[in-house]
PDB file of C-alpha atoms in Angstrom:
ATOM      1  CA  MET A   1      63.707 132.002  95.358  1.00  0.00           C
ATOM      2  CA  SER A   2      65.708 128.557  96.079  1.00  0.00           C
ATOM      3  CA  THR A   3      68.612 129.541  98.195  1.00  0.00           C
ATOM      4  CA  PRO A   4      72.022 129.581  96.733  1.00  0.00           C
ATOM      5  CA  THR A   5      73.936 125.871  96.889  1.00  0.00           C
ATOM      6  CA  PRO A   6      77.546 127.198  99.242  1.00  0.00           C
ATOM      7  CA  THR A   7      80.830 126.949  96.983  1.00  0.00           C
ATOM      8  CA  LEU A   8      82.620 124.060  98.197  1.00  0.00           C
ATOM      9  CA  ARG A   9      85.795 123.437  97.072  1.00  0.00           C
ATOM     10  CA  SER A  10      87.690 119.844  97.425  1.00  0.00           C
ATOM     11  CA  GLY A  11      91.466 118.704  96.250  1.00  0.00           C
ATOM     12  CA  PHE A  12      94.895 116.599  97.207  1.00  0.00           C
ATOM     13  CA  VAL A  13      97.250 118.458  98.434  1.00  0.00           C
ATOM     14  CA  ALA A  14     101.049 117.516  98.114  1.00  0.00           C
ATOM     15  CA  LEU A  15     103.455 117.570 101.222  1.00  0.00           C
ATOM     16  CA  VAL A  16     106.679 117.674 100.579  1.00  0.00           C
ATOM     17  CA  GLY A  17     110.604 118.472 102.055  1.00  0.00           C
ATOM     18  CA  ARG A  18     113.719 116.684 102.546  1.00  0.00           C
ATOM     19  CA  PRO A  19     113.881 114.338 105.699  1.00  0.00           C
ATOM     20  CA  ASN A  20     112.530 115.523 109.286  1.00  0.00           C
ATOM     21  CA  VAL A  21     111.389 118.548 108.209  1.00  0.00           C
ATOM     22  CA  GLY A  22     108.121 117.878 110.206  1.00  0.00           C
ATOM     23  CA  LYS A  23     106.117 116.876 107.394  1.00  0.00           C
ATOM     24  CA  SER A  24     104.007 113.868 109.110  1.00  0.00           C
ATOM     25  CA  THR A  25     103.427 116.323 112.338  1.00  0.00           C
ATOM     26  CA  LEU A  26     102.428 118.697 109.954  1.00  0.00           C
ATOM     27  CA  LEU A  27      99.750 116.035 108.164  1.00  0.00           C
ATOM     28  CA  ASN A  28      98.480 114.898 111.479  1.00  0.00           C
ATOM     29  CA  ALA A  29      98.747 118.246 113.317  1.00  0.00           C
ATOM     30  CA  LEU A  30      95.995 119.076 110.382  1.00  0.00           C
ATOM     31  CA  LEU A  31      93.844 117.091 110.924  1.00  0.00           C
ATOM     32  CA  GLY A  32      93.597 116.061 114.742  1.00  0.00           C
ATOM     33  CA  GLN A  33      94.629 112.436 114.526  1.00  0.00           C
ATOM     34  CA  LYS A  34      97.307 110.818 113.937  1.00  0.00           C
ATOM     35  CA  VAL A  35      97.545 109.251 110.285  1.00  0.00           C
ATOM     36  CA  SER A  36     100.588 109.217 109.617  1.00  0.00           C
ATOM     37  CA  ILE A  37     103.817 107.735 111.687  1.00  0.00           C
ATOM     38  CA  VAL A  38     106.108 110.286 113.354  1.00  0.00           C
ATOM     39  CA  THR A  39     109.868 109.660 115.274  1.00  0.00           C
ATOM     40  CA  ARG A  40     112.988 112.172 115.954  1.00  0.00           C
ATOM     41  CA  LYS A  41     114.235 109.641 112.955  1.00  0.00           C
ATOM     42  CA  PRO A  42     115.197 111.195 110.026  1.00  0.00           C
ATOM     43  CA  GLN A  43     112.968 108.647 106.777  1.00  0.00           C
ATOM     44  CA  THR A  44     110.440 107.260 108.890  1.00  0.00           C
ATOM     45  CA  THR A  45     107.998 108.466 106.522  1.00  0.00           C
ATOM     46  CA  ARG A  46     108.277 105.465 103.213  1.00  0.00           C
ATOM     47  CA  HIS A  47     104.739 105.575 102.028  1.00  0.00           C
ATOM     48  CA  ARG A  48     102.391 108.536 100.541  1.00  0.00           C
ATOM     49  CA  ILE A  49     100.202 109.114 103.101  1.00  0.00           C
ATOM     50  CA  ILE A  50      96.646 109.894 102.640  1.00  0.00           C
ATOM     51  CA  GLY A  51      94.568 112.329 105.696  1.00  0.00           C
ATOM     52  CA  VAL A  52      91.506 113.770 104.649  1.00  0.00           C
ATOM     53  CA  HIS A  53      90.718 117.043 106.008  1.00  0.00           C
ATOM     54  CA  HIS A  54      86.776 118.198 106.058  1.00  0.00           C
ATOM     55  CA  ILE A  55      86.374 121.931 107.191  1.00  0.00           C
ATOM     56  CA  GLU A  56      82.770 123.812 106.533  1.00  0.00           C
ATOM     57  CA  GLY A  57      82.926 124.718 102.975  1.00  0.00           C
ATOM     58  CA  ALA A  58      85.975 122.528 101.783  1.00  0.00           C
ATOM     59  CA  GLN A  59      87.664 119.401 101.846  1.00  0.00           C
ATOM     60  CA  LEU A  60      91.784 119.110 101.692  1.00  0.00           C
ATOM     61  CA  VAL A  61      92.801 115.599 100.585  1.00  0.00           C
ATOM     62  CA  TYR A  62      96.437 115.641 101.869  1.00  0.00           C
ATOM     63  CA  VAL A  63      99.411 113.646 100.358  1.00  0.00           C
ATOM     64  CA  ASP A  64     102.386 113.527 103.086  1.00  0.00           C
ATOM     65  CA  THR A  65     104.944 112.037 101.380  1.00  0.00           C
ATOM     66  CA  PRO A  66     108.997 110.820 102.125  1.00  0.00           C
ATOM     67  CA  GLY A  67     111.080 113.164 102.672  1.00  0.00           C
ATOM     68  CA  LEU A  68     113.122 113.893  99.454  1.00  0.00           C
ATOM     69  CA  HIS A  69     117.452 113.219  99.805  1.00  0.00           C
ATOM     70  CA  ALA A  70     120.047 113.037  97.193  1.00  0.00           C
ATOM     71  CA  ALA A  71     121.144 110.180  99.204  1.00  0.00           C
ATOM     72  CA  THR A  72     120.636 106.832  96.277  1.00  0.00           C
ATOM     73  CA  ARG A  73     122.883 104.392  97.184  1.00  0.00           C
ATOM     74  CA  THR A  74     119.368 101.349  97.656  1.00  0.00           C
ATOM     75  CA  ALA A  75     116.894 100.748  95.991  1.00  0.00           C
ATOM     76  CA  MET A  76     115.009 101.731  98.797  1.00  0.00           C
ATOM     77  CA  ASN A  77     116.581 105.337  98.642  1.00  0.00           C
ATOM     78  CA  ARG A  78     115.559 105.139  94.978  1.00  0.00           C
ATOM     79  CA  TYR A  79     111.813 104.815  96.313  1.00  0.00           C
ATOM     80  CA  LEU A  80     111.203 106.775  98.768  1.00  0.00           C
ATOM     81  CA  ASN A  81     112.222 109.585  96.321  1.00  0.00           C
ATOM     82  CA  ASP A  82     110.551 108.073  93.247  1.00  0.00           C
ATOM     83  CA  ALA A  83     106.743 108.529  95.666  1.00  0.00           C
ATOM     84  CA  ALA A  84     107.957 111.711  96.637  1.00  0.00           C
ATOM     85  CA  ILE A  85     108.331 112.937  92.669  1.00  0.00           C
ATOM     86  CA  ARG A  86     104.827 110.982  91.587  1.00  0.00           C
ATOM     87  CA  ALA A  87     103.230 112.694  94.587  1.00  0.00           C
ATOM     88  CA  LEU A  88     104.142 116.410  93.335  1.00  0.00           C
ATOM     89  CA  ASP A  89     102.418 115.465  89.457  1.00  0.00           C
ATOM     90  CA  ASP A  90      97.981 115.740  89.560  1.00  0.00           C
ATOM     91  CA  VAL A  91      97.437 117.786  92.760  1.00  0.00           C
ATOM     92  CA  ASP A  92      95.950 120.896  93.475  1.00  0.00           C
ATOM     93  CA  ALA A  93      98.820 122.437  95.514  1.00  0.00           C
ATOM     94  CA  VAL A  94     101.713 121.731  96.880  1.00  0.00           C
ATOM     95  CA  VAL A  95     103.417 122.789 100.509  1.00  0.00           C
ATOM     96  CA  VAL A  96     106.856 122.644 100.671  1.00  0.00           C
ATOM     97  CA  VAL A  97     108.050 122.363 104.059  1.00  0.00           C
ATOM     98  CA  VAL A  98     110.875 123.543 105.646  1.00  0.00           C
ATOM     99  CA  ASP A  99     112.573 123.790 109.329  1.00  0.00           C
ATOM    100  CA  ALA A 100     113.203 127.287 110.422  1.00  0.00           C
ATOM    101  CA  THR A 101     115.981 125.888 112.115  1.00  0.00           C
ATOM    102  CA  ARG A 102     118.121 124.568 109.584  1.00  0.00           C
ATOM    103  CA  TRP A 103     118.959 123.857 106.225  1.00  0.00           C
ATOM    104  CA  SER A 104     120.660 121.486 103.851  1.00  0.00           C
ATOM    105  CA  ASP A 105     121.535 120.371 100.567  1.00  0.00           C
ATOM    106  CA  ASP A 106     118.433 118.067 100.695  1.00  0.00           C
ATOM    107  CA  ASP A 107     116.204 121.232 100.788  1.00  0.00           C
ATOM    108  CA  GLU A 108     118.609 122.222  98.017  1.00  0.00           C
ATOM    109  CA  LEU A 109     117.441 119.252  96.579  1.00  0.00           C
ATOM    110  CA  VAL A 110     113.423 119.919  96.903  1.00  0.00           C
ATOM    111  CA  PHE A 111     113.663 123.461  95.169  1.00  0.00           C
ATOM    112  CA  ALA A 112     114.892 122.647  92.056  1.00  0.00           C
ATOM    113  CA  ARG A 113     112.007 120.650  91.437  1.00  0.00           C
ATOM    114  CA  LEU A 114     109.499 123.554  92.666  1.00  0.00           C
ATOM    115  CA  PRO A 115     109.501 125.261  88.432  1.00  0.00           C
ATOM    116  CA  SER A 116     108.738 121.745  87.073  1.00  0.00           C
ATOM    117  CA  VAL A 117     105.574 121.411  89.387  1.00  0.00           C
ATOM    118  CA  ARG A 118     102.413 122.915  87.749  1.00  0.00           C
ATOM    119  CA  ALA A 119      99.897 123.424  90.602  1.00  0.00           C
ATOM    120  CA  PRO A 120     100.035 126.381  93.052  1.00  0.00           C
ATOM    121  CA  VAL A 121     103.325 125.708  95.826  1.00  0.00           C
ATOM    122  CA  ILE A 122     102.873 127.057 100.026  1.00  0.00           C
ATOM    123  CA  LEU A 123     106.005 127.420 101.143  1.00  0.00           C
ATOM    124  CA  VAL A 124     105.850 126.270 105.303  1.00  0.00           C
ATOM    125  CA  ILE A 125     108.091 127.560 107.305  1.00  0.00           C
ATOM    126  CA  ASN A 126     107.748 124.845 110.315  1.00  0.00           C
ATOM    127  CA  LYS A 127     109.777 125.200 113.601  1.00  0.00           C
ATOM    128  CA  VAL A 128     108.896 128.378 114.145  1.00  0.00           C
ATOM    129  CA  ASP A 129     108.999 127.407 118.099  1.00  0.00           C
ATOM    130  CA  ARG A 130     112.086 126.271 118.265  1.00  0.00           C
ATOM    131  CA  LEU A 131     113.840 129.828 116.544  1.00  0.00           C
ATOM    132  CA  ALA A 132     115.635 131.281 118.993  1.00  0.00           C
ATOM    133  CA  ASP A 133     115.527 134.560 117.405  1.00  0.00           C
ATOM    134  CA  LYS A 134     112.409 135.518 115.895  1.00  0.00           C
ATOM    135  CA  ALA A 135     113.899 138.697 113.826  1.00  0.00           C
ATOM    136  CA  ARG A 136     115.959 135.370 112.438  1.00  0.00           C
ATOM    137  CA  LEU A 137     112.248 134.697 110.379  1.00  0.00           C
ATOM    138  CA  LEU A 138     111.666 138.041 108.324  1.00  0.00           C
ATOM    139  CA  PRO A 139     115.087 137.571 106.300  1.00  0.00           C
ATOM    140  CA  LEU A 140     114.186 133.175 105.829  1.00  0.00           C
ATOM    141  CA  ILE A 141     110.769 134.441 104.076  1.00  0.00           C
ATOM    142  CA  GLU A 142     112.445 136.831 102.217  1.00  0.00           C
ATOM    143  CA  GLN A 143     115.486 134.387 100.695  1.00  0.00           C
ATOM    144  CA  LEU A 144     113.172 131.846 100.378  1.00  0.00           C
ATOM    145  CA  SER A 145     110.729 134.030  98.554  1.00  0.00           C
ATOM    146  CA  ALA A 146     113.189 135.143  96.290  1.00  0.00           C
ATOM    147  CA  ARG A 147     113.836 131.703  95.034  1.00  0.00           C
ATOM    148  CA  HIS A 148     109.836 130.578  93.970  1.00  0.00           C
ATOM    149  CA  ASP A 149     106.799 132.588  93.094  1.00  0.00           C
ATOM    150  CA  PHE A 150     104.838 131.453  95.971  1.00  0.00           C
ATOM    151  CA  ALA A 151     101.335 131.126  96.528  1.00  0.00           C
ATOM    152  CA  ALA A 152     101.271 132.525  99.654  1.00  0.00           C
ATOM    153  CA  VAL A 153     104.812 132.143 102.780  1.00  0.00           C
ATOM    154  CA  VAL A 154     103.405 130.954 106.673  1.00  0.00           C
ATOM    155  CA  PRO A 155     105.516 129.454 109.753  1.00  0.00           C
ATOM    156  CA  VAL A 156     103.845 127.446 112.015  1.00  0.00           C
ATOM    157  CA  SER A 157     104.860 125.599 114.826  1.00  0.00           C
ATOM    158  CA  ALA A 158     103.004 121.523 114.479  1.00  0.00           C
ATOM    159  CA  ARG A 159     104.259 120.219 116.780  1.00  0.00           C
ATOM    160  CA  ARG A 160     101.906 123.203 119.039  1.00  0.00           C
ATOM    161  CA  GLY A 161      99.590 123.323 116.207  1.00  0.00           C
ATOM    162  CA  LYS A 162     100.324 127.130 115.435  1.00  0.00           C
ATOM    163  CA  ASN A 163      99.103 129.021 112.730  1.00  0.00           C
ATOM    164  CA  LEU A 164      96.994 126.374 110.771  1.00  0.00           C
ATOM    165  CA  ASP A 165      94.107 127.477 110.032  1.00  0.00           C
ATOM    166  CA  ALA A 166      95.682 130.520 108.605  1.00  0.00           C
ATOM    167  CA  LEU A 167      97.790 128.136 105.979  1.00  0.00           C
ATOM    168  CA  GLU A 168      94.226 125.277 105.502  1.00  0.00           C
ATOM    169  CA  GLN A 169      92.746 129.305 104.626  1.00  0.00           C
ATOM    170  CA  GLU A 170      95.493 129.392 101.769  1.00  0.00           C
ATOM    171  CA  LEU A 171      95.053 126.381 101.469  1.00  0.00           C
ATOM    172  CA  VAL A 172      91.598 126.170 100.450  1.00  0.00           C
ATOM    173  CA  ALA A 173      91.913 128.962  98.096  1.00  0.00           C
ATOM    174  CA  CYS A 174      94.187 127.117  96.002  1.00  0.00           C
ATOM    175  CA  LEU A 175      91.527 124.272  95.228  1.00  0.00           C
ATOM    176  CA  PRO A 176      88.890 124.437  93.140  1.00  0.00           C
ATOM    177  CA  GLU A 177      85.672 123.932  93.364  1.00  0.00           C
ATOM    178  CA  GLY A 178      83.517 120.232  92.987  1.00  0.00           C
ATOM    179  CA  PRO A 179      82.384 117.749  95.347  1.00  0.00           C
ATOM    180  CA  PRO A 180      83.440 115.968  98.050  1.00  0.00           C
ATOM    181  CA  LEU A 181      86.274 113.765  96.554  1.00  0.00           C
ATOM    182  CA  PHE A 182      85.810 111.876  99.993  1.00  0.00           C
ATOM    183  CA  PRO A 183      83.415 110.909 102.429  1.00  0.00           C
ATOM    184  CA  GLU A 184      82.736 112.388 104.784  1.00  0.00           C
ATOM    185  CA  ASP A 185      83.830 109.996 107.945  1.00  0.00           C
ATOM    186  CA  GLN A 186      86.813 108.864 106.478  1.00  0.00           C
ATOM    187  CA  LEU A 187      89.896 110.294 107.740  1.00  0.00           C
ATOM    188  CA  THR A 188      92.566 107.817 104.948  1.00  0.00           C
ATOM    189  CA  ASP A 189      92.918 105.303 102.649  1.00  0.00           C
ATOM    190  CA  ARG A 190      94.553 102.869 104.309  1.00  0.00           C
ATOM    191  CA  SER A 191      93.425  99.956 106.057  1.00  0.00           C
ATOM    192  CA  GLU A 192      93.798 100.006 109.710  1.00  0.00           C
ATOM    193  CA  ARG A 193      95.693  96.181 107.716  1.00  0.00           C
ATOM    194  CA  PHE A 194      98.663  98.906 106.990  1.00  0.00           C
ATOM    195  CA  MET A 195      98.682 101.538 109.639  1.00  0.00           C
ATOM    196  CA  ALA A 196      99.533  98.256 112.015  1.00  0.00           C
ATOM    197  CA  ALA A 197     102.185  97.578 109.999  1.00  0.00           C
ATOM    198  CA  GLU A 198     103.223 101.779 110.337  1.00  0.00           C
ATOM    199  CA  LEU A 199     102.596 101.485 114.190  1.00  0.00           C
ATOM    200  CA  ILE A 200     104.887  98.079 114.735  1.00  0.00           C
ATOM    201  CA  ARG A 201     108.219  99.847 112.361  1.00  0.00           C
ATOM    202  CA  GLU A 202     107.527 103.637 114.432  1.00  0.00           C
ATOM    203  CA  GLN A 203     108.335 101.703 117.939  1.00  0.00           C
ATOM    204  CA  LEU A 204     111.201 100.472 115.829  1.00  0.00           C
ATOM    205  CA  MET A 205     112.278 103.162 114.713  1.00  0.00           C
ATOM    206  CA  ALA A 206     112.703 104.352 117.546  1.00  0.00           C
ATOM    207  CA  GLY A 207     113.424 102.238 119.863  1.00  0.00           C
ATOM    208  CA  LEU A 208     116.816 100.630 118.664  1.00  0.00           C
ATOM    209  CA  GLY A 209     119.887 102.302 117.420  1.00  0.00           C
ATOM    210  CA  GLU A 210     120.827 104.896 113.765  1.00  0.00           C
ATOM    211  CA  GLU A 211     121.408 102.406 111.356  1.00  0.00           C
ATOM    212  CA  LEU A 212     119.127  99.499 112.454  1.00  0.00           C
ATOM    213  CA  PRO A 213     115.447 100.627 111.619  1.00  0.00           C
ATOM    214  CA  TYR A 214     116.520 101.132 108.218  1.00  0.00           C
ATOM    215  CA  ALA A 215     117.113  97.455 108.017  1.00  0.00           C
ATOM    216  CA  THR A 216     113.894  96.346 108.761  1.00  0.00           C
ATOM    217  CA  THR A 217     110.316  96.506 107.828  1.00  0.00           C
ATOM    218  CA  VAL A 218     107.618  95.324 109.020  1.00  0.00           C
ATOM    219  CA  GLU A 219     104.888  92.691 106.821  1.00  0.00           C
ATOM    220  CA  ILE A 220     101.295  91.604 108.376  1.00  0.00           C
ATOM    221  CA  GLU A 221     100.741  87.932 107.797  1.00  0.00           C
ATOM    222  CA  ALA A 222      97.037  87.716 109.846  1.00  0.00           C
ATOM    223  CA  PHE A 223      94.219  90.772 110.879  1.00  0.00           C
ATOM    224  CA  GLU A 224      91.065  89.053 112.634  1.00  0.00           C
ATOM    225  CA  GLN A 225      88.562  91.401 113.818  1.00  0.00           C
ATOM    226  CA  GLU A 226      86.392  89.697 116.001  1.00  0.00           C
ATOM    227  CA  GLY A 227      84.234  92.638 116.804  1.00  0.00           C
ATOM    228  CA  ARG A 228      86.028  95.260 118.942  1.00  0.00           C
ATOM    229  CA  LEU A 229      89.289  92.954 119.112  1.00  0.00           C
ATOM    230  CA  ARG A 230      91.811  92.069 116.451  1.00  0.00           C
ATOM    231  CA  ARG A 231      94.014  89.658 116.046  1.00  0.00           C
ATOM    232  CA  ILE A 232      97.069  90.528 114.807  1.00  0.00           C
ATOM    233  CA  ALA A 233     100.466  88.796 114.094  1.00  0.00           C
ATOM    234  CA  ALA A 234     103.229  90.057 112.002  1.00  0.00           C
ATOM    235  CA  LEU A 235     107.060  89.802 110.602  1.00  0.00           C
ATOM    236  CA  ILE A 236     109.644  92.274 111.362  1.00  0.00           C
ATOM    237  CA  TRP A 237     112.401  92.010 108.887  1.00  0.00           C
ATOM    238  CA  VAL A 238     115.672  92.647 109.306  1.00  0.00           C
ATOM    239  CA  GLU A 239     118.419  91.763 107.258  1.00  0.00           C
ATOM    240  CA  ARG A 240     120.991  90.184 108.852  1.00  0.00           C
ATOM    241  CA  PRO A 241     120.429  87.717 111.818  1.00  0.00           C
ATOM    242  CA  GLY A 242     122.961  89.794 113.762  1.00  0.00           C
ATOM    243  CA  GLN A 243     120.024  91.901 113.750  1.00  0.00           C
ATOM    244  CA  LYS A 244     117.804  90.032 114.333  1.00  0.00           C
ATOM    245  CA  LYS A 245     119.416  89.205 118.273  1.00  0.00           C
ATOM    246  CA  ILE A 246     119.536  92.857 119.072  1.00  0.00           C
ATOM    247  CA  VAL A 247     115.211  93.163 117.517  1.00  0.00           C
ATOM    248  CA  ILE A 248     115.006  90.271 120.077  1.00  0.00           C
ATOM    249  CA  GLY A 249     116.823  91.559 122.580  1.00  0.00           C
ATOM    250  CA  GLU A 250     118.390  89.859 125.684  1.00  0.00           C
ATOM    251  CA  ASP A 251     115.938  87.390 127.172  1.00  0.00           C
ATOM    252  CA  GLY A 252     113.588  88.856 124.271  1.00  0.00           C
ATOM    253  CA  ARG A 253     112.560  91.853 126.284  1.00  0.00           C
ATOM    254  CA  ARG A 254     112.953  94.350 123.476  1.00  0.00           C
ATOM    255  CA  LEU A 255     110.937  92.553 121.836  1.00  0.00           C
ATOM    256  CA  LYS A 256     108.368  92.491 123.972  1.00  0.00           C
ATOM    257  CA  HIS A 257     108.642  96.479 124.915  1.00  0.00           C
ATOM    258  CA  ILE A 258     107.697  97.546 121.633  1.00  0.00           C
ATOM    259  CA  GLY A 259     104.882  94.929 120.917  1.00  0.00           C
ATOM    260  CA  ARG A 260     103.626  96.357 124.269  1.00  0.00           C
ATOM    261  CA  ALA A 261     103.699 100.290 122.820  1.00  0.00           C
ATOM    262  CA  ALA A 262     103.048  99.051 119.397  1.00  0.00           C
ATOM    263  CA  ARG A 263      99.910  97.572 120.374  1.00  0.00           C
ATOM    264  CA  LEU A 264      98.729 100.151 122.767  1.00  0.00           C
ATOM    265  CA  GLU A 265      99.200 102.442 119.872  1.00  0.00           C
ATOM    266  CA  MET A 266      96.395 101.425 118.150  1.00  0.00           C
ATOM    267  CA  GLU A 267      94.728 100.350 121.353  1.00  0.00           C
ATOM    268  CA  ARG A 268      94.184 104.356 120.901  1.00  0.00           C
ATOM    269  CA  LEU A 269      93.582 104.016 116.570  1.00  0.00           C
ATOM    270  CA  PHE A 270      91.461 101.136 116.253  1.00  0.00           C
ATOM    271  CA  ASP A 271      89.067 101.958 119.811  1.00  0.00           C
ATOM    272  CA  ALA A 272      89.359  98.361 120.145  1.00  0.00           C
ATOM    273  CA  ARG A 273      91.402  96.087 122.119  1.00  0.00           C
ATOM    274  CA  VAL A 274      94.353  94.415 120.299  1.00  0.00           C
ATOM    275  CA  HIS A 275      96.178  91.183 120.136  1.00  0.00           C
ATOM    276  CA  LEU A 276      99.350  91.528 118.647  1.00  0.00           C
ATOM    277  CA  GLN A 277     102.468  88.469 118.172  1.00  0.00           C
ATOM    278  CA  LEU A 278     105.780  89.639 116.781  1.00  0.00           C
ATOM    279  CA  TRP A 279     108.352  87.600 115.140  1.00  0.00           C
ATOM    280  CA  VAL A 280     111.730  88.363 113.557  1.00  0.00           C
ATOM    281  CA  LYS A 281     112.947  86.155 110.790  1.00  0.00           C
ATOM    282  CA  VAL A 282     115.985  87.667 108.045  1.00  0.00           C
ATOM    283  CA  ARG A 283     115.576  88.257 104.664  1.00  0.00           C
ATOM    284  CA  GLU A 284     119.331  89.437 103.184  1.00  0.00           C
ATOM    285  CA  GLY A 285     119.120  92.414 101.825  1.00  0.00           C
ATOM    286  CA  TRP A 286     115.772  93.436 101.665  1.00  0.00           C
ATOM    287  CA  SER A 287     116.482  97.155 100.575  1.00  0.00           C
ATOM    288  CA  ASP A 288     118.441  96.516  97.824  1.00  0.00           C
ATOM    289  CA  ASP A 289     115.933  94.391  95.962  1.00  0.00           C
ATOM    290  CA  GLU A 290     113.641  95.689  94.097  1.00  0.00           C
ATOM    291  CA  ARG A 291     111.473  92.426  93.927  1.00  0.00           C
ATOM    292  CA  ALA A 292     111.294  92.374  97.003  1.00  0.00           C
ATOM    293  CA  LEU A 293     109.748  95.713  97.873  1.00  0.00           C
ATOM    294  CA  ARG A 294     107.286  95.869  95.896  1.00  0.00           C
ATOM    295  CA  SER A 295     106.369  91.860  97.798  1.00  0.00           C
ATOM    296  CA  LEU A 296     106.866  94.015 101.332  1.00  0.00           C
ATOM    297  CA  GLY A 297     103.736  97.027  99.603  1.00  0.00           C
ATOM    298  CA  TYR A 298     107.029  98.898  98.950  1.00  0.00           C
ATOM    299  CA  GLY A 299     105.176  99.770  95.260  1.00  0.00           C
ATOM    300  CA  GLU A 300     101.619 100.385  96.451  1.00  0.00           C
ATOM    301  CA  GLY A 301     101.497 104.441  96.427  1.00  0.00           C
TER     302      GLY A 301
END
């Protein structure tokens, strides 16, 4: 008598929420490895990032998305919202992430989208470790549960890795039976070239002032692999000459610091030595120019 083949479930799971709610931190924590950059600044995530998690009996394909936000004053703002909204289509489950400590108008914007979502929706209340009064959690769950028929509500701390197994078990129950969608050794659909640009941008977001990082983007000009060595040349685009001076810093010190920090992150992620060269150039108004956005890779998902 033959042994029955174990049932496998697989599917796509969209992570959605307002900016800076912890979606990328959650993705990295679920995967146990960094595939999405994280900073304290909102709108760090600019692209949909896929992370593949292989667990016993299931393959979960997470789709990290830019934060949904009300501001649409530039083409970049509109692109970020469109990328997040598109991710809600053709997925098998949706995780809506909210912050246990703060609610905003952008959260309302996310909840306004839920009636049109066809897939099961799981509510994740993140940052519960920062909730000084834990007695506030139950009323919050009751209040938000009344607004949508969630498949489950799961409080977590993505930063501390708390309750993530419970979240994944709830997600597996939402997925259809089917074969793996990606090879077992694949972690993401993004290339090392893409990740190199993101890691440079992460350091720009972390190392510059409040507004300047949003006027910067990164373009990889050259990416060569020689065994366990990566030779990478990258352009940092800004919108005004004064911004170029700030990014470079006095005697080039800020640019050197950004480059060194990005290089170390790349070496950890690629498990290889990295030779990184950075230049800064001005491209006026790139963030409000749809053609410029497409040429810089902002139309590729």
